[in-house]
CSV table of N, CA and C in Angstrom, one decimal:
chain,number,residue,atom,x,y,z
A,1,MET,N,95.9,12.0,-50.7
A,1,MET,CA,95.7,10.7,-51.6
A,1,MET,C,96.5,11.1,-52.9
A,2,VAL,N,96.8,9.9,-53.5
A,2,VAL,CA,97.8,9.9,-54.8
A,2,VAL,C,97.1,9.0,-55.7
A,3,ASN,N,96.7,9.3,-56.9
A,3,ASN,CA,96.2,8.1,-57.7
A,3,ASN,C,96.8,8.3,-58.9
A,4,LYS,N,97.5,7.3,-59.5
A,4,LYS,CA,98.2,7.1,-60.6
A,4,LYS,C,97.5,6.2,-61.6
A,5,ILE,N,97.3,6.9,-62.7
A,5,ILE,CA,96.7,5.8,-63.9
A,5,ILE,C,97.5,5.9,-64.9
A,6,SER,N,97.6,4.5,-65.3
A,6,SER,CA,98.6,4.2,-66.4
A,6,SER,C,97.9,3.2,-67.4
A,7,TYR,N,98.5,3.2,-68.6
A,7,TYR,CA,98.0,2.4,-69.7
A,7,TYR,C,99.1,1.5,-70.1
A,8,ASP,N,99.0,0.3,-70.5
A,8,ASP,CA,100.0,-0.6,-70.9
A,8,ASP,C,100.2,-0.4,-72.5
A,9,SER,N,101.2,0.4,-73.0
A,9,SER,CA,101.3,0.5,-74.3
A,9,SER,C,101.8,-0.5,-75.1
A,10,LYS,N,102.3,-1.7,-74.4
A,10,LYS,CA,102.9,-2.7,-75.0
A,10,LYS,C,102.0,-3.7,-75.6
A,11,GLN,N,100.6,-3.5,-75.2
A,11,GLN,CA,99.5,-4.2,-75.6
A,11,GLN,C,98.7,-3.5,-76.7
A,12,ARG,N,99.3,-2.7,-77.6
A,12,ARG,CA,98.7,-1.8,-78.5
A,12,ARG,C,97.9,-2.6,-79.4
A,13,ASP,N,98.3,-3.8,-79.9
A,13,ASP,CA,97.8,-4.6,-81.0
A,13,ASP,C,96.7,-5.5,-80.4
A,14,SER,N,96.5,-5.5,-79.3
A,14,SER,CA,95.7,-6.5,-78.6
A,14,SER,C,94.4,-6.0,-78.6
A,15,PRO,N,93.3,-6.8,-78.8
A,15,PRO,CA,91.9,-6.3,-78.7
A,15,PRO,C,91.5,-5.9,-77.4
A,16,LEU,N,92.1,-6.3,-76.4
A,16,LEU,CA,91.7,-6.0,-75.1
A,16,LEU,C,92.9,-4.9,-74.4
A,17,GLN,N,92.2,-3.6,-74.2
A,17,GLN,CA,93.1,-2.6,-73.6
A,17,GLN,C,93.1,-2.6,-72.2
A,18,GLN,N,93.8,-1.9,-71.5
A,18,GLN,CA,93.7,-2.1,-70.1
A,18,GLN,C,94.3,-0.6,-69.4
A,19,LEU,N,93.5,0.0,-68.4
A,19,LEU,CA,94.0,0.9,-67.7
A,19,LEU,C,94.3,0.3,-66.2
A,20,THR,N,95.4,1.0,-65.8
A,20,THR,CA,95.7,0.5,-64.3
A,20,THR,C,95.7,1.6,-63.4
A,21,SER,N,95.2,1.6,-62.2
A,21,SER,CA,95.1,2.6,-61.2
A,21,SER,C,95.7,2.2,-59.9
A,22,ASP,N,96.6,2.8,-59.4
A,22,ASP,CA,97.5,2.6,-58.3
A,22,ASP,C,97.1,3.9,-57.2
A,23,ALA,N,96.2,3.7,-56.3
A,23,ALA,CA,95.8,4.9,-55.3
A,23,ALA,C,96.4,4.4,-54.0
A,24,VAL,N,97.0,5.5,-53.3
A,24,VAL,CA,97.3,5.6,-51.9
A,24,VAL,C,96.4,6.4,-51.1
A,25,ILE,N,95.9,6.2,-50.2
A,25,ILE,CA,95.3,7.2,-49.2
A,25,ILE,C,95.9,7.1,-47.8
A,26,GLU,N,96.1,8.4,-47.2
A,26,GLU,CA,96.7,8.3,-45.9
A,26,GLU,C,96.0,9.4,-45.0
A,27,VAL,N,95.8,9.3,-43.8
A,27,VAL,CA,95.1,10.2,-42.8
A,27,VAL,C,96.2,10.5,-41.9
A,28,ASN,N,96.3,11.8,-41.6
A,28,ASN,CA,97.4,12.5,-40.6
A,28,ASN,C,96.6,13.5,-39.9
A,29,ILE,N,96.4,13.5,-38.6
A,29,ILE,CA,95.5,14.5,-37.9
A,29,ILE,C,96.4,15.1,-36.8
A,30,GLU,N,95.9,16.2,-36.2
A,30,GLU,CA,96.2,17.0,-35.1
A,30,GLU,C,95.0,16.6,-34.0
A,31,ILE,N,95.2,16.2,-33.0
A,31,ILE,CA,94.1,15.9,-32.2
A,31,ILE,C,93.9,17.1,-31.1
A,32,PRO,N,92.7,17.7,-30.9
A,32,PRO,CA,92.4,18.7,-29.9
A,32,PRO,C,92.8,18.0,-28.5
A,33,PHE,N,92.9,18.9,-27.5
A,33,PHE,CA,93.2,18.5,-26.2
A,33,PHE,C,92.2,17.6,-25.5
A,34,ALA,N,90.9,17.8,-25.7
A,34,ALA,CA,89.9,16.9,-25.3
A,34,ALA,C,89.8,15.6,-25.6
A,35,PHE,N,90.5,15.2,-26.7
A,35,PHE,CA,90.4,13.7,-27.4
A,35,PHE,C,91.8,13.4,-27.2
A,36,ARG,N,92.9,13.6,-26.5
A,36,ARG,CA,94.1,13.2,-26.4
A,36,ARG,C,94.2,11.8,-25.7
A,37,ALA,N,93.2,11.4,-24.9
A,37,ALA,CA,93.1,10.3,-24.3
A,37,ALA,C,93.1,9.0,-25.4
A,38,ILE,N,92.8,9.3,-26.6
A,38,ILE,CA,92.7,8.4,-27.6
A,38,ILE,C,94.0,8.6,-28.5
A,39,PRO,N,94.7,7.4,-28.6
A,39,PRO,CA,95.9,7.3,-29.4
A,39,PRO,C,95.8,7.7,-30.7
A,40,VAL,N,96.8,8.6,-31.2
A,40,VAL,CA,96.6,9.2,-32.6
A,40,VAL,C,96.6,8.2,-33.6
A,41,GLN,N,97.6,7.3,-33.4
A,41,GLN,CA,97.6,6.1,-34.2
A,41,GLN,C,96.5,5.5,-34.5
A,42,ALA,N,95.7,5.2,-33.5
A,42,ALA,CA,94.4,4.4,-33.6
A,42,ALA,C,93.4,5.3,-34.4
A,43,ILE,N,93.3,6.6,-34.1
A,43,ILE,CA,92.4,7.4,-34.9
A,43,ILE,C,92.9,7.4,-36.3
A,44,GLU,N,94.0,7.7,-36.8
A,44,GLU,CA,94.5,7.6,-38.0
A,44,GLU,C,94.3,6.5,-38.8
A,45,SER,N,94.6,5.4,-38.0
A,45,SER,CA,94.5,3.9,-38.5
A,45,SER,C,93.0,3.7,-39.0
A,46,THR,N,92.0,4.0,-38.0
A,46,THR,CA,90.4,4.0,-38.5
A,46,THR,C,90.2,4.9,-39.5
A,47,GLY,N,90.9,6.3,-39.5
A,47,GLY,CA,90.3,7.1,-40.6
A,47,GLY,C,90.8,6.4,-41.9
A,48,SER,N,92.0,5.9,-41.9
A,48,SER,CA,92.6,5.3,-43.3
A,48,SER,C,91.8,4.3,-43.7
A,49,GLN,N,91.3,3.3,-42.9
A,49,GLN,CA,90.5,2.2,-43.1
A,49,GLN,C,89.3,2.6,-43.8
A,50,VAL,N,88.5,3.6,-43.1
A,50,VAL,CA,87.3,4.0,-43.6
A,50,VAL,C,87.4,4.5,-45.1
A,51,LEU,N,88.5,5.6,-45.3
A,51,LEU,CA,88.8,6.1,-46.6
A,51,LEU,C,89.2,5.1,-47.6
A,52,ASP,N,89.9,4.2,-47.1
A,52,ASP,CA,90.1,3.1,-48.0
A,52,ASP,C,89.0,2.3,-48.7
A,53,GLN,N,88.0,2.1,-47.8
A,53,GLN,CA,86.8,1.4,-48.3
A,53,GLN,C,86.1,2.2,-49.1
A,54,ILE,N,85.9,3.5,-48.8
A,54,ILE,CA,85.1,4.5,-49.7
A,54,ILE,C,85.9,4.4,-51.1
A,55,LEU,N,87.2,4.4,-51.0
A,55,LEU,CA,88.1,4.5,-52.2
A,55,LEU,C,87.8,3.3,-53.1
A,56,ARG,N,87.7,2.0,-52.5
A,56,ARG,CA,87.7,0.9,-53.1
A,56,ARG,C,86.2,0.8,-53.8
A,57,ILE,N,85.2,1.5,-53.5
A,57,ILE,CA,83.9,1.6,-54.1
A,57,ILE,C,83.9,2.9,-55.3
A,58,MET,N,84.6,3.9,-54.9
A,58,MET,CA,84.5,5.1,-55.8
A,58,MET,C,85.6,4.8,-57.2
A,59,LEU,N,86.6,4.2,-57.0
A,59,LEU,CA,87.6,4.2,-57.8
A,59,LEU,C,87.2,3.4,-59.0
A,60,PRO,N,86.7,2.2,-59.0
A,60,PRO,CA,86.1,1.4,-60.1
A,60,PRO,C,85.1,2.2,-60.9
A,61,ARG,N,84.2,3.0,-60.1
A,61,ARG,CA,83.3,3.8,-60.9
A,61,ARG,C,84.0,4.9,-61.8
A,62,PHE,N,84.8,5.6,-61.2
A,62,PHE,CA,85.6,6.5,-61.9
A,62,PHE,C,86.4,6.0,-63.0
A,63,MET,N,86.9,4.7,-62.8
A,63,MET,CA,87.6,4.2,-63.9
A,63,MET,C,86.5,3.8,-65.1
A,64,ALA,N,85.6,3.2,-64.8
A,64,ALA,CA,84.5,2.8,-65.8
A,64,ALA,C,84.0,4.3,-66.4
A,65,GLN,N,83.9,5.2,-65.9
A,65,GLN,CA,83.4,6.6,-66.6
A,65,GLN,C,84.6,7.0,-67.4
A,66,LEU,N,85.7,6.9,-67.0
A,66,LEU,CA,86.8,7.4,-67.7
A,66,LEU,C,87.1,6.5,-69.0
A,67,VAL,N,86.7,5.1,-68.9
A,67,VAL,CA,86.8,4.5,-70.1
A,67,VAL,C,85.7,4.9,-71.1
A,68,LYS,N,84.3,5.0,-70.7
A,68,LYS,CA,83.4,5.4,-71.5
A,68,LYS,C,83.6,6.8,-72.1
A,69,ASP,N,84.1,7.8,-71.4
A,69,ASP,CA,84.4,9.1,-71.8
A,69,ASP,C,85.4,9.0,-72.9
A,70,TYR,N,86.4,8.1,-72.7
A,70,TYR,CA,87.7,8.0,-73.8
A,70,TYR,C,86.8,7.4,-75.1
A,71,GLN,N,86.2,6.4,-75.0
A,71,GLN,CA,85.6,5.8,-76.2
A,71,GLN,C,84.7,6.7,-76.9
A,72,ALA,N,84.0,7.5,-76.1
A,72,ALA,CA,83.1,8.5,-76.8
A,72,ALA,C,84.0,9.7,-77.6
A,73,TRP,N,85.0,10.0,-76.9
A,73,TRP,CA,86.0,11.1,-77.4
A,73,TRP,C,86.7,10.3,-78.7
A,74,ALA,N,87.2,9.2,-78.6
A,74,ALA,CA,87.8,8.6,-79.6
A,74,ALA,C,87.1,8.2,-80.9
A,75,SER,N,85.7,8.1,-80.7
A,75,SER,CA,84.9,7.9,-81.7
A,75,SER,C,84.4,9.3,-82.6
A,76,GLY,N,84.9,10.1,-81.9
A,76,GLY,CA,84.3,11.5,-82.6
A,76,GLY,C,83.1,12.0,-82.0
A,77,ASP,N,82.5,11.5,-81.0
A,77,ASP,CA,81.4,11.9,-80.3
A,77,ASP,C,81.5,13.4,-79.6
A,78,ALA,N,81.0,14.4,-80.1
A,78,ALA,CA,81.3,15.7,-79.5
A,78,ALA,C,80.0,16.1,-78.8
A,79,SER,N,79.1,15.2,-78.3
A,79,SER,CA,78.0,15.7,-77.8
A,79,SER,C,78.1,16.0,-76.4
A,80,ARG,N,79.1,15.5,-75.8
A,80,ARG,CA,79.3,16.1,-74.3
A,80,ARG,C,80.3,17.4,-74.4
A,81,GLN,N,79.6,18.6,-73.7
A,81,GLN,CA,80.3,19.5,-73.7
A,81,GLN,C,81.0,19.9,-72.3
A,82,PRO,N,82.1,20.7,-72.3
A,82,PRO,CA,82.9,20.9,-71.0
A,82,PRO,C,81.8,21.4,-70.0
A,83,LEU,N,82.0,21.4,-68.7
A,83,LEU,CA,81.3,21.8,-67.7
A,83,LEU,C,81.8,23.3,-67.4
A,84,GLY,N,83.0,23.6,-67.6
A,84,GLY,CA,83.5,24.8,-67.2
A,84,GLY,C,84.2,25.2,-68.5
A,85,THR,N,84.9,26.5,-68.3
A,85,THR,CA,85.7,27.2,-69.2
A,85,THR,C,87.1,26.8,-69.2
A,86,GLY,N,87.6,26.1,-68.3
A,86,GLY,CA,88.8,25.6,-68.0
A,86,GLY,C,89.7,26.8,-67.4
A,87,GLN,N,89.2,27.8,-66.8
A,87,GLN,CA,89.8,29.1,-66.5
A,87,GLN,C,89.6,29.0,-65.1
A,88,ILE,N,90.5,29.5,-64.2
A,88,ILE,CA,90.6,29.5,-62.8
A,88,ILE,C,90.0,30.7,-62.2
């Protein structure tokens, strides 16, 4: 999966600001011997469709939360603390 989020900086003076997300999801699998009667393309296509539908539900929610988080950060709201230390 690849998700690219962008902001149109040309509309900086506009009261309406917009984030755009371009997401691509792809399924590739290796089929065990017991399931080789089913064509790989059929399984991959079905998997891609299922994940695409899940992405269509999750991505708008993620984008809405991203906007809320940015607005809180931009207003100086420091009430939200990081969940981790940032270290691996």
